[in-house]
PDB file of C-alpha atoms in Angstrom:
ATOM      1  CA  SER V   1      -2.104  -0.341  12.886  1.00 44.00           C
ATOM      2  CA  SER V   2      -0.397  -2.718  10.628  1.00 42.00           C
ATOM      3  CA  GLY V   3       0.495   0.551   8.631  1.00 47.00           C
ATOM      4  CA  ILE V   4       2.926   1.565  11.716  1.00 48.00           C
ATOM      5  CA  ASN V   5       3.960  -2.306  12.525  1.00 43.00           C
ATOM      6  CA  ALA V   6       5.025  -3.078   8.961  1.00 43.00           C
ATOM      7  CA  GLU V   7       7.094   0.066   8.808  1.00 44.00           C
ATOM      8  CA  TYR V   8       8.559   0.297  12.179  1.00 42.00           C
ATOM      9  CA  GLY V   9       7.829  -3.145  14.066  1.00 39.00           C
ATOM     10  CA  GLY V  10       9.962  -6.308  13.967  1.00 38.00           C
ATOM     11  CA  GLU V  11       7.082  -8.751  13.595  1.00 40.00           C
ATOM     12  CA  ALA V  12       5.412  -7.057  10.869  1.00 41.00           C
ATOM     13  CA  GLU V  13       7.994  -6.531   8.666  1.00 42.00           C
ATOM     14  CA  GLU V  14       8.025  -9.979   7.961  1.00 42.00           C
ATOM     15  CA  GLU V  15       4.297  -9.833   7.142  1.00 44.00           C
ATOM     16  CA  GLU V  16       4.520  -7.157   5.128  1.00 45.00           C
ATOM     17  CA  GLY V  17       7.521  -9.207   3.101  1.00 45.00           C
ATOM     18  CA  ALA V  18       4.842 -12.062   2.732  1.00 44.00           C
ATOM     19  CA  GLY V  19       2.123  -9.895   1.714  1.00 46.00           C
ATOM     20  CA  MET V  20       4.289  -8.656  -1.478  1.00 50.00           C
ATOM     21  CA  ASP V  21       4.610 -12.392  -2.245  1.00 57.00           C
ATOM     22  CA  MET V  22       0.630 -12.053  -2.511  1.00 73.00           C
ATOM     23  CA  GLU V  23       0.399  -9.142  -4.443  1.00 69.00           C
ATOM     24  CA  ASP V  24       1.896 -10.864  -7.635  1.00 70.00           C
ATOM     25  CA  LEU V  25      -1.581 -13.180  -7.576  1.00 80.00           C
ATOM     26  CA  ILE V  26      -3.729 -10.421  -7.564  1.00 84.00           C
ATOM     27  CA  THR V  27      -5.644  -9.801 -10.664  1.00 90.00           C
ATOM     28  CA  ARG V  28      -5.914  -5.683 -11.053  1.00 91.00           C
ATOM     29  CA  LYS V  29      -8.087  -4.091 -13.797  1.00 93.00           C
ATOM     30  CA  ASP V  30      -6.757  -0.833 -15.506  1.00 93.00           C
ATOM     31  CA  VAL V  31      -9.637   2.095 -14.695  1.00 94.00           C
ATOM     32  CA  ALA V  32      -7.648   4.820 -15.637  1.00 93.00           C
ATOM     33  CA  GLU V  33      -9.704   5.545 -18.695  1.00 94.00           C
ATOM     34  CA  ASP V  34     -12.928   5.013 -17.405  1.00 94.00           C
ATOM     35  CA  LEU V  35     -12.459   7.307 -14.484  1.00 95.00           C
ATOM     36  CA  ASP V  36     -11.117  10.055 -16.487  1.00 95.00           C
ATOM     37  CA  LYS V  37     -14.377  10.130 -18.575  1.00 95.00           C
ATOM     38  CA  LEU V  38     -16.291  10.554 -15.413  1.00 95.00           C
ATOM     39  CA  ALA V  39     -13.765  13.807 -14.656  1.00 95.00           C
ATOM     40  CA  GLU V  40     -15.948  16.005 -16.640  1.00 95.00           C
ATOM     41  CA  GLN V  41     -19.002  15.301 -14.897  1.00 96.00           C
ATOM     42  CA  LEU V  42     -17.387  15.472 -11.203  1.00 96.00           C
ATOM     43  CA  GLY V  43     -17.043  18.741 -11.852  1.00 96.00           C
ATOM     44  CA  SER V  44     -20.280  19.788 -12.994  1.00 96.00           C
ATOM     45  CA  ALA V  45     -22.076  22.840 -11.437  1.00 96.00           C
ATOM     46  CA  SER V  46     -25.035  20.426 -10.752  1.00 97.00           C
ATOM     47  CA  TRP V  47     -24.470  19.269  -7.380  1.00 96.00           C
ATOM     48  CA  GLN V  48     -26.920  16.379  -8.922  1.00 97.00           C
ATOM     49  CA  GLU V  49     -24.767  15.308 -11.578  1.00 97.00           C
ATOM     50  CA  ARG V  50     -21.621  15.224  -9.515  1.00 97.00           C
ATOM     51  CA  ALA V  51     -23.403  13.198  -7.077  1.00 97.00           C
ATOM     52  CA  GLU V  52     -24.150  10.593  -9.684  1.00 97.00           C
ATOM     53  CA  ALA V  53     -20.425  10.762 -10.923  1.00 97.00           C
ATOM     54  CA  LEU V  54     -19.497   9.343  -7.727  1.00 97.00           C
ATOM     55  CA  ASP V  55     -22.174   6.711  -7.709  1.00 97.00           C
ATOM     56  CA  SER V  56     -20.643   5.580 -10.869  1.00 97.00           C
ATOM     57  CA  VAL V  57     -17.222   5.815  -9.662  1.00 96.00           C
ATOM     58  CA  ASP V  58     -18.265   3.710  -6.657  1.00 95.00           C
ATOM     59  CA  ARG V  59     -20.165   1.159  -9.074  1.00 95.00           C
ATOM     60  CA  MET V  60     -16.614   0.692 -10.681  1.00 95.00           C
ATOM     61  CA  LEU V  61     -14.452  -0.142  -8.069  1.00 94.00           C
ATOM     62  CA  LYS V  62     -16.843  -2.230  -6.680  1.00 93.00           C
ATOM     63  CA  GLU V  63     -17.214  -4.421  -9.579  1.00 93.00           C
ATOM     64  CA  ALA V  64     -12.965  -4.136 -10.556  1.00 92.00           C
ATOM     65  CA  VAL V  65     -12.272  -5.136  -6.580  1.00 91.00           C
ATOM     66  CA  ASN V  66      -8.261  -4.841  -7.300  1.00 93.00           C
ATOM     67  CA  ILE V  67      -7.066  -1.684  -9.471  1.00 94.00           C
ATOM     68  CA  LYS V  68      -4.181  -0.886 -11.134  1.00 93.00           C
ATOM     69  CA  PRO V  69      -2.149   2.044  -9.484  1.00 92.00           C
ATOM     70  CA  ASN V  70      -3.019   4.502 -12.301  1.00 92.00           C
ATOM     71  CA  LEU V  71      -5.789   6.437 -11.482  1.00 92.00           C
ATOM     72  CA  GLY V  72      -5.958   9.353 -14.571  1.00 89.00           C
ATOM     73  CA  SER V  73      -4.841  12.835 -13.985  1.00 91.00           C
ATOM     74  CA  ASP V  74      -8.263  14.211 -14.877  1.00 95.00           C
ATOM     75  CA  PHE V  75      -9.771  12.295 -11.972  1.00 96.00           C
ATOM     76  CA  VAL V  76      -7.188  12.810  -9.579  1.00 95.00           C
ATOM     77  CA  ALA V  77      -7.590  16.450  -9.859  1.00 95.00           C
ATOM     78  CA  ALA V  78     -11.172  16.169  -9.804  1.00 96.00           C
ATOM     79  CA  ILE V  79     -11.792  13.688  -6.756  1.00 96.00           C
ATOM     80  CA  LYS V  80      -9.335  16.241  -4.656  1.00 95.00           C
ATOM     81  CA  ALA V  81     -11.515  19.195  -5.409  1.00 95.00           C
ATOM     82  CA  ARG V  82     -15.219  16.977  -4.534  1.00 96.00           C
ATOM     83  CA  VAL V  83     -13.599  16.012  -0.843  1.00 95.00           C
ATOM     84  CA  ALA V  84     -13.640  19.334  -0.126  1.00 93.00           C
ATOM     85  CA  ASP V  85     -17.575  19.830  -1.642  1.00 95.00           C
ATOM     86  CA  LYS V  86     -19.823  22.453  -0.366  1.00 94.00           C
ATOM     87  CA  ASN V  87     -22.526  20.084  -0.826  1.00 96.00           C
ATOM     88  CA  MET V  88     -22.350  17.875   2.209  1.00 95.00           C
ATOM     89  CA  ALA V  89     -23.930  14.911   0.604  1.00 96.00           C
ATOM     90  CA  VAL V  90     -21.205  15.254  -2.138  1.00 96.00           C
ATOM     91  CA  LYS V  91     -18.286  15.661  -0.131  1.00 96.00           C
ATOM     92  CA  LEU V  92     -19.629  12.574   2.022  1.00 96.00           C
ATOM     93  CA  LYS V  93     -19.671  10.498  -1.161  1.00 97.00           C
ATOM     94  CA  SER V  94     -16.229  11.676  -2.203  1.00 97.00           C
ATOM     95  CA  ILE V  95     -14.743  10.507   1.128  1.00 97.00           C
ATOM     96  CA  GLY V  96     -16.773   6.938   0.696  1.00 96.00           C
ATOM     97  CA  ILE V  97     -14.901   6.827  -2.780  1.00 96.00           C
ATOM     98  CA  MET V  98     -11.414   7.764  -0.832  1.00 96.00           C
ATOM     99  CA  THR V  99     -11.760   4.712   1.160  1.00 96.00           C
ATOM    100  CA  SER V 100     -12.858   2.773  -1.469  1.00 95.00           C
ATOM    101  CA  LEU V 101      -9.513   3.621  -3.754  1.00 95.00           C
ATOM    102  CA  GLY V 102      -7.787   2.745  -0.419  1.00 94.00           C
ATOM    103  CA  SER V 103      -8.989  -0.624  -0.637  1.00 94.00           C
ATOM    104  CA  ALA V 104      -9.246  -1.381  -4.259  1.00 95.00           C
ATOM    105  CA  LEU V 105      -5.068   0.220  -4.861  1.00 94.00           C
ATOM    106  CA  GLY V 106      -3.865  -1.802  -1.908  1.00 92.00           C
ATOM    107  CA  VAL V 107      -0.230  -1.752  -2.362  1.00 90.00           C
ATOM    108  CA  GLY V 108      -0.578   1.021  -5.272  1.00 91.00           C
ATOM    109  CA  THR V 109      -1.223   3.783  -2.537  1.00 92.00           C
ATOM    110  CA  LYS V 110       1.907   4.267  -2.094  1.00 90.00           C
ATOM    111  CA  LYS V 111       2.137   5.932  -5.352  1.00 91.00           C
ATOM    112  CA  HIS V 112      -0.562   8.397  -4.453  1.00 92.00           C
ATOM    113  CA  LYS V 113       0.452   9.972  -1.397  1.00 88.00           C
ATOM    114  CA  GLU V 114      -0.968  13.330  -3.025  1.00 88.00           C
ATOM    115  CA  LEU V 115      -4.210  11.702  -2.589  1.00 90.00           C
ATOM    116  CA  PHE V 116      -3.966  10.749   1.076  1.00 90.00           C
ATOM    117  CA  VAL V 117      -2.534  13.722   2.562  1.00 90.00           C
ATOM    118  CA  ILE V 118      -5.720  15.465   1.411  1.00 92.00           C
ATOM    119  CA  LEU V 119      -7.672  13.653   3.780  1.00 94.00           C
ATOM    120  CA  PHE V 120      -5.942  15.116   7.147  1.00 94.00           C
ATOM    121  CA  PRO V 121      -7.579  19.145   6.765  1.00 93.00           C
ATOM    122  CA  LEU V 122     -11.168  16.916   6.457  1.00 95.00           C
ATOM    123  CA  LEU V 123     -10.565  16.464   9.854  1.00 95.00           C
ATOM    124  CA  SER V 124     -10.992  20.055  10.623  1.00 95.00           C
ATOM    125  CA  ASP V 125     -15.246  19.989  10.334  1.00 94.00           C
ATOM    126  CA  SER V 126     -16.949  19.974  13.456  1.00 93.00           C
ATOM    127  CA  LYS V 127     -19.326  17.375  12.327  1.00 93.00           C
ATOM    128  CA  LYS V 128     -18.417  14.066  14.520  1.00 92.00           C
ATOM    129  CA  ASN V 129     -20.375  11.889  11.461  1.00 93.00           C
ATOM    130  CA  VAL V 130     -17.870  13.280   8.816  1.00 94.00           C
ATOM    131  CA  GLN V 131     -15.063  13.274  10.859  1.00 95.00           C
ATOM    132  CA  ALA V 132     -15.589   9.434  11.683  1.00 95.00           C
ATOM    133  CA  GLN V 133     -15.654   8.956   7.566  1.00 96.00           C
ATOM    134  CA  VAL V 134     -12.499  10.772   7.142  1.00 96.00           C
ATOM    135  CA  LEU V 135     -10.558   8.883   9.932  1.00 95.00           C
ATOM    136  CA  ASP V 136     -12.020   5.460   8.640  1.00 95.00           C
ATOM    137  CA  SER V 137     -10.642   6.727   4.894  1.00 95.00           C
ATOM    138  CA  ILE V 138      -7.034   7.635   6.749  1.00 94.00           C
ATOM    139  CA  ASN V 139      -6.863   4.189   8.511  1.00 93.00           C
ATOM    140  CA  VAL V 140      -7.589   2.374   5.039  1.00 94.00           C
ATOM    141  CA  TRP V 141      -4.651   4.409   3.367  1.00 93.00           C
ATOM    142  CA  VAL V 142      -2.130   4.255   6.385  1.00 90.00           C
ATOM    143  CA  GLU V 143      -2.209   0.538   5.956  1.00 87.00           C
ATOM    144  CA  HIS V 144      -0.535   0.681   2.817  1.00 85.00           C
ATOM    145  CA  VAL V 145       1.319   4.165   2.370  1.00 83.00           C
ATOM    146  CA  THR V 146       2.644   3.816   6.210  1.00 80.00           C
ATOM    147  CA  ILE V 147       3.186   7.131   8.475  1.00 78.00           C
ATOM    148  CA  ARG V 148       6.698   7.654   7.625  1.00 75.00           C
ATOM    149  CA  PRO V 149       6.169  10.051   4.335  1.00 76.00           C
ATOM    150  CA  LEU V 150       3.658  12.039   6.374  1.00 76.00           C
ATOM    151  CA  LEU V 151       6.452  12.712   8.748  1.00 74.00           C
ATOM    152  CA  GLN V 152       9.058  13.390   6.116  1.00 73.00           C
ATOM    153  CA  GLY V 153       6.946  15.865   4.444  1.00 70.00           C
ATOM    154  CA  GLU V 154       5.011  19.123   5.427  1.00 79.00           C
ATOM    155  CA  ASP V 155       1.728  17.745   5.692  1.00 81.00           C
ATOM    156  CA  LEU V 156       0.908  16.053   9.112  1.00 85.00           C
ATOM    157  CA  VAL V 157       3.518  19.029  10.843  1.00 87.00           C
ATOM    158  CA  ALA V 158       1.323  21.582   9.047  1.00 88.00           C
ATOM    159  CA  ALA V 159      -1.929  19.947  10.328  1.00 91.00           C
ATOM    160  CA  SER V 160      -0.385  19.559  13.731  1.00 91.00           C
ATOM    161  CA  SER V 161      -0.020  23.254  14.186  1.00 91.00           C
ATOM    162  CA  ASP V 162      -3.155  24.363  12.370  1.00 93.00           C
ATOM    163  CA  ASN V 163      -5.500  27.203  14.017  1.00 93.00           C
ATOM    164  CA  ASN V 164      -8.304  24.736  13.870  1.00 95.00           C
ATOM    165  CA  PRO V 165      -8.915  22.821  17.351  1.00 95.00           C
ATOM    166  CA  ASN V 166     -11.069  20.025  15.814  1.00 95.00           C
ATOM    167  CA  LEU V 167      -8.331  19.288  13.240  1.00 96.00           C
ATOM    168  CA  ARG V 168      -5.294  18.874  16.132  1.00 95.00           C
ATOM    169  CA  SER V 169      -7.594  17.197  18.625  1.00 95.00           C
ATOM    170  CA  CYS V 170      -8.343  14.418  15.703  1.00 96.00           C
ATOM    171  CA  LEU V 171      -4.953  14.409  14.475  1.00 95.00           C
ATOM    172  CA  PHE V 172      -3.169  13.808  18.075  1.00 95.00           C
ATOM    173  CA  THR V 173      -6.032  11.532  18.730  1.00 95.00           C
ATOM    174  CA  TRP V 174      -5.633   9.160  15.960  1.00 93.00           C
ATOM    175  CA  LEU V 175      -2.130   9.419  16.293  1.00 90.00           C
ATOM    176  CA  VAL V 176      -2.206   7.873  19.669  1.00 89.00           C
ATOM    177  CA  GLU V 177      -4.512   5.313  18.626  1.00 87.00           C
ATOM    178  CA  GLN V 178      -1.863   4.057  15.780  1.00 81.00           C
ATOM    179  CA  LEU V 179       0.769   3.754  18.799  1.00 75.00           C
ATOM    180  CA  LYS V 180      -1.463   1.723  21.006  1.00 77.00           C
ATOM    181  CA  ALA V 181      -2.665  -0.860  18.156  1.00 71.00           C
ATOM    182  CA  ALA V 182       1.189  -1.260  17.472  1.00 60.00           C
ATOM    183  CA  LYS V 183       2.079  -4.588  18.664  1.00 53.00           C
ATOM    184  CA  VAL V 184       5.598  -3.405  19.917  1.00 51.00           C
ATOM    185  CA  PRO V 185       5.917  -0.101  20.040  1.00 52.00           C
ATOM    186  CA  PRO V 186       8.340   1.401  17.004  1.00 59.00           C
ATOM    187  CA  LYS V 187      11.051   3.599  16.909  1.00 62.00           C
ATOM    188  CA  LEU V 188       9.350   6.327  14.883  1.00 66.00           C
ATOM    189  CA  PRO V 189      11.840   8.294  12.577  1.00 68.00           C
ATOM    190  CA  LYS V 190      13.373  11.271  13.877  1.00 74.00           C
ATOM    191  CA  GLU V 191      10.883  13.654  11.880  1.00 75.00           C
ATOM    192  CA  LEU V 192       8.569  12.814  14.418  1.00 81.00           C
ATOM    193  CA  ASN V 193      10.126  15.648  16.548  1.00 87.00           C
ATOM    194  CA  LEU V 194       8.654  18.219  13.762  1.00 88.00           C
ATOM    195  CA  LEU V 195       5.123  17.640  15.822  1.00 91.00           C
ATOM    196  CA  VAL V 196       6.429  18.984  19.058  1.00 94.00           C
ATOM    197  CA  PRO V 197       5.854  22.177  18.573  1.00 94.00           C
ATOM    198  CA  GLY V 198       2.303  21.939  17.708  1.00 94.00           C
ATOM    199  CA  LEU V 199       2.169  19.171  20.121  1.00 96.00           C
ATOM    200  CA  PHE V 200       3.199  22.229  22.733  1.00 96.00           C
ATOM    201  CA  LYS V 201       0.903  24.783  21.438  1.00 95.00           C
ATOM    202  CA  SER V 202      -1.920  22.385  21.639  1.00 96.00           C
ATOM    203  CA  LEU V 203      -1.240  21.712  25.456  1.00 96.00           C
ATOM    204  CA  GLU V 204      -2.054  25.046  26.338  1.00 96.00           C
ATOM    205  CA  ASP V 205      -4.868  25.434  23.732  1.00 96.00           C
ATOM    206  CA  ARG V 206      -7.938  27.152  25.381  1.00 95.00           C
ATOM    207  CA  ASN V 207     -10.162  24.347  23.779  1.00 95.00           C
ATOM    208  CA  PRO V 208     -10.330  21.696  26.718  1.00 96.00           C
ATOM    209  CA  GLU V 209     -10.846  18.621  23.584  1.00 95.00           C
ATOM    210  CA  VAL V 210      -7.555  19.967  21.724  1.00 96.00           C
ATOM    211  CA  ARG V 211      -5.325  19.670  25.533  1.00 96.00           C
ATOM    212  CA  LYS V 212      -6.937  16.885  26.488  1.00 96.00           C
ATOM    213  CA  SER V 213      -5.927  15.216  23.277  1.00 96.00           C
ATOM    214  CA  ALA V 214      -2.425  16.884  23.383  1.00 96.00           C
ATOM    215  CA  GLN V 215      -2.455  15.280  26.815  1.00 96.00           C
ATOM    216  CA  GLY V 216      -2.609  11.943  25.727  1.00 96.00           C
ATOM    217  CA  ALA V 217      -0.235  12.227  23.041  1.00 95.00           C
ATOM    218  CA  LEU V 218       2.303  13.701  25.139  1.00 96.00           C
ATOM    219  CA  PRO V 219       4.035  10.600  26.682  1.00 95.00           C
ATOM    220  CA  TYR V 220       3.760   8.622  23.311  1.00 91.00           C
ATOM    221  CA  ILE V 221       5.655  11.133  21.679  1.00 91.00           C
ATOM    222  CA  MET V 222       8.113  11.775  24.438  1.00 92.00           C
ATOM    223  CA  ALA V 223       8.889   7.969  24.055  1.00 89.00           C
ATOM    224  CA  HIS V 224      10.226   8.337  20.915  1.00 86.00           C
ATOM    225  CA  VAL V 225      11.437  11.986  20.611  1.00 89.00           C
ATOM    226  CA  GLY V 226      13.299  11.917  24.082  1.00 91.00           C
ATOM    227  CA  TYR V 227      12.754  13.634  27.447  1.00 94.00           C
ATOM    228  CA  GLY V 228      15.891  15.808  26.748  1.00 93.00           C
ATOM    229  CA  ALA V 229      15.143  16.732  23.490  1.00 93.00           C
ATOM    230  CA  MET V 230      11.706  17.850  24.367  1.00 94.00           C
ATOM    231  CA  MET V 231      13.179  19.431  27.267  1.00 95.00           C
ATOM    232  CA  ASP V 232      15.429  21.604  24.863  1.00 94.00           C
ATOM    233  CA  LYS V 233      12.715  22.447  22.176  1.00 93.00           C
ATOM    234  CA  CYS V 234      11.227  24.434  25.293  1.00 94.00           C
ATOM    235  CA  ASN V 235      14.128  26.924  25.010  1.00 92.00           C
ATOM    236  CA  ASN V 236      11.895  28.425  22.483  1.00 90.00           C
ATOM    237  CA  LEU V 237       8.977  28.963  24.232  1.00 93.00           C
ATOM    238  CA  ASP V 238       8.335  32.517  26.448  1.00 93.00           C
ATOM    239  CA  GLN V 239       8.799  32.029  30.222  1.00 93.00           C
ATOM    240  CA  LYS V 240       5.546  31.102  31.155  1.00 93.00           C
ATOM    241  CA  SER V 241       4.692  28.924  28.431  1.00 95.00           C
ATOM    242  CA  LYS V 242       8.009  27.352  29.565  1.00 95.00           C
ATOM    243  CA  LYS V 243       7.144  26.643  32.614  1.00 95.00           C
ATOM    244  CA  THR V 244       4.080  25.141  31.780  1.00 95.00           C
ATOM    245  CA  ILE V 245       5.207  22.605  29.460  1.00 96.00           C
ATOM    246  CA  GLN V 246       8.481  21.805  31.509  1.00 96.00           C
ATOM    247  CA  ASP V 247       6.137  20.929  34.493  1.00 96.00           C
ATOM    248  CA  LEU V 248       3.944  18.500  32.050  1.00 97.00           C
ATOM    249  CA  LEU V 249       7.123  16.633  30.696  1.00 96.00           C
ATOM    250  CA  GLU V 250       8.317  16.261  33.875  1.00 96.00           C
ATOM    251  CA  LYS V 251       5.018  14.782  35.109  1.00 96.00           C
ATOM    252  CA  ASN V 252       4.859  12.267  32.165  1.00 96.00           C
ATOM    253  CA  LYS V 253       8.562  11.426  32.245  1.00 95.00           C
ATOM    254  CA  GLU V 254       7.968   8.008  34.185  1.00 95.00           C
ATOM    255  CA  GLN V 255       5.047   6.996  31.711  1.00 94.00           C
ATOM    256  CA  ALA V 256       7.209   8.074  28.662  1.00 92.00           C
ATOM    257  CA  ASP V 257      10.194   5.925  29.955  1.00 92.00           C
ATOM    258  CA  ALA V 258       7.838   3.213  30.788  1.00 91.00           C
ATOM    259  CA  LEU V 259       6.881   3.362  26.779  1.00 87.00           C
ATOM    260  CA  ALA V 260       9.909   3.987  25.047  1.00 83.00           C
ATOM    261  CA  PRO V 261      11.012   1.119  22.879  1.00 76.00           C
ATOM    262  CA  LYS V 262      13.398  -1.595  24.497  1.00 75.00           C
ATOM    263  CA  LYS V 263      16.406  -2.890  22.906  1.00 70.00           C
ATOM    264  CA  PRO V 264      16.193  -6.207  21.667  1.00 66.00           C
ATOM    265  CA  PRO V 265      18.190  -8.828  24.210  1.00 68.00           C
ATOM    266  CA  PRO V 266      21.497  -9.812  22.635  1.00 70.00           C
ATOM    267  CA  LYS V 267      21.718 -12.890  20.791  1.00 70.00           C
ATOM    268  CA  PRO V 268      23.067 -15.913  22.488  1.00 70.00           C
ATOM    269  CA  LYS V 269      26.855 -16.399  21.226  1.00 66.00           C
ATOM    270  CA  ALA V 270      26.482 -19.986  21.125  1.00 59.00           C
ATOM    271  CA  ASP V 271      29.446 -20.566  18.225  1.00 54.00           C
ATOM    272  CA  LEU V 272      31.856 -19.304  20.745  1.00 53.00           C
ATOM    273  CA  LYS V 273      31.409 -22.798  23.182  1.00 54.00           C
ATOM    274  CA  PRO V 274      33.454 -25.145  20.787  1.00 54.00           C
ATOM    275  CA  GLU V 275      36.394 -22.706  20.797  1.00 54.00           C
ATOM    276  CA  GLN V 276      36.260 -22.338  24.459  1.00 55.00           C
ATOM    277  CA  PRO V 277      38.327 -25.451  25.289  1.00 54.00           C
ATOM    278  CA  LYS V 278      41.350 -23.813  22.753  1.00 52.00           C
ATOM    279  CA  LYS V 279      40.785 -20.612  24.540  1.00 50.00           C
ATOM    280  CA  GLN V 280      41.507 -22.162  27.838  1.00 51.00           C
ATOM    281  CA  ARG V 281      44.652 -24.235  26.432  1.00 50.00           C
ATOM    282  CA  ALA V 282      46.379 -21.076  25.003  1.00 48.00           C
ATOM    283  CA  ARG V 283      45.588 -19.179  28.580  1.00 50.00           C
ATOM    284  CA  SER V 284      46.745 -21.899  30.850  1.00 44.00           C
ATOM    285  CA  PRO V 285      49.502 -20.436  33.196  1.00 46.00           C
ATOM    286  CA  VAL V 286      51.153 -24.193  33.294  1.00 45.00           C
ATOM    287  CA  GLU V 287      50.500 -26.994  31.332  1.00 45.00           C
ATOM    288  CA  GLU V 288      52.172 -30.523  31.669  1.00 46.00           C
ATOM    289  CA  PRO V 289      54.421 -32.316  29.160  1.00 46.00           C
ATOM    290  CA  ASN V 290      52.736 -34.531  27.296  1.00 49.00           C
ATOM    291  CA  GLU V 291      53.867 -38.153  27.824  1.00 46.00           C
ATOM    292  CA  ASP V 292      53.054 -39.490  24.490  1.00 49.00           C
ATOM    293  CA  SER V 293      54.801 -37.385  22.391  1.00 45.00           C
ATOM    294  CA  GLY V 294      57.203 -35.723  24.310  1.00 47.00           C
ATOM    295  CA  GLU V 295      56.405 -31.902  23.822  1.00 46.00           C
ATOM    296  CA  SER V 296      55.659 -29.225  26.395  1.00 46.00           C
ATOM    297  CA  SER V 297      54.560 -25.645  26.460  1.00 46.00           C
ATOM    298  CA  PRO V 298      56.902 -22.879  26.383  1.00 48.00           C
ATOM    299  CA  VAL V 299      56.074 -22.634  29.941  1.00 47.00           C
ATOM    300  CA  THR V 300      57.230 -26.026  31.208  1.00 45.00           C
ATOM    301  CA  GLN V 301      60.840 -25.605  28.957  1.00 46.00           C
ATOM    302  CA  LYS V 302      61.266 -22.371  30.886  1.00 45.00           C
ATOM    303  CA  LYS V 303      60.938 -24.286  34.102  1.00 47.00           C
ATOM    304  CA  SER V 304      63.137 -27.439  32.805  1.00 47.00           C
ATOM    305  CA  ALA V 305      66.217 -25.107  32.148  1.00 49.00           C
ATOM    306  CA  PRO V 306      67.132 -24.300  36.364  1.00 51.00           C
ATOM    307  CA  LYS V 307      66.938 -28.661  36.518  1.00 49.00           C
ATOM    308  CA  LYS V 308      70.020 -28.497  34.183  1.00 48.00           C
ATOM    309  CA  GLY V 309      71.891 -25.735  36.335  1.00 46.00           C
ATOM    310  CA  LEU V 310      71.553 -28.495  39.195  1.00 49.00           C
ATOM    311  CA  GLY V 311      74.098 -30.597  37.888  1.00 49.00           C
ATOM    312  CA  LYS V 312      76.451 -28.433  37.892  1.00 48.00           C
ATOM    313  CA  LYS V 313      76.863 -28.205  42.102  1.00 48.00           C
ATOM    314  CA  PRO V 314      78.604 -31.750  42.480  1.00 49.00           C
ATOM    315  CA  ALA V 315      81.233 -31.020  39.941  1.00 46.00           C
ATOM    316  CA  LEU V 316      83.563 -28.948  41.653  1.00 47.00           C
ATOM    317  CA  GLY V 317      86.718 -31.086  41.368  1.00 47.00           C
ATOM    318  CA  GLY V 318      87.469 -31.080  37.956  1.00 48.00           C
ATOM    319  CA  ALA V 319      84.192 -30.821  35.658  1.00 47.00           C
ATOM    320  CA  ALA V 320      83.946 -27.725  36.056  1.00 47.00           C
ATOM    321  CA  PRO V 321      86.837 -25.990  34.664  1.00 48.00           C
ATOM    322  CA  ALA V 322      86.625 -28.373  31.294  1.00 48.00           C
ATOM    323  CA  ALA V 323      83.201 -27.034  31.205  1.00 46.00           C
ATOM    324  CA  LYS V 324      84.565 -23.696  30.942  1.00 47.00           C
ATOM    325  CA  LYS V 325      87.400 -24.512  28.159  1.00 46.00           C
ATOM    326  CA  LYS V 326      84.762 -26.034  25.678  1.00 46.00           C
ATOM    327  CA  LYS V 327      82.483 -22.454  26.348  1.00 46.00           C
ATOM    328  CA  LYS V 328      85.808 -20.457  25.606  1.00 47.00           C
ATOM    329  CA  LYS V 329      86.409 -22.256  22.498  1.00 48.00           C
ATOM    330  CA  LYS V 330      83.019 -22.081  21.263  1.00 46.00           C
ATOM    331  CA  LYS V 331      83.630 -18.293  21.517  1.00 42.00           C
TER     332      LYS V 331
END
């Protein structure tokens, strides 16, 4: 998903940056007032009237194509209630509206996390067509909102520990698909470790679908949280569960290591190459005098000092005492 890539991947960050430039070119319509006008009808006791109001919202969004982030407080409250409507026809229409809203808002979805998070509890529905429609809507929203605010809040954490098996099964399957779709496995925020207790719970669930979903997510979550950190969390389990989970962690460790984000290779230090000759001259143990300038290195001067002393040996007769007298005068 480009939602995860844009938040945590390298290449997609550039893509998102480029997308923000294009955002200035998009003409967005303000539909807040018109949406609020439909709020009352959306709360009608008649399911037919509620459905008609949703159809009106759908036409409005299709006509506008791109809308401004202000949705109107009355409408937001009304659509929150309708996605959990007892009437299945109204419920499905409302989920469809959520998908249309995500597309029409674009980057404006980031200002409406409170709408995004109401989608996850809807995965508790046992009907596959409802789950599929909810997931489609979630994927539209996550493209812009990204997964970070979900991890940093309690919404995704609560869903991962929910008692409803359908919700947990769908959630962990969706999370794996998000990670698989990423171009480069991203290093997700540390808050991902808050999902571990719910994952452990699902690994031992009686429902085979929940266990299968959790087992599929285990190596991907371990790749980012870390084997050691997950082993530490086993200390909060009873002895029987601790043994079961530790065995699963050990079994999946190799795959998790392979999936773990790799550090990028260090950039070549090309700028140091021109300086290399200077460093070699400074470290050279012996340098020959420069014939043109007459200069020599400090080491060469030290080697020339003993040569002066060699002239003292032939002057044993009279020159030596004279030299001593001169030294005395200097003192």
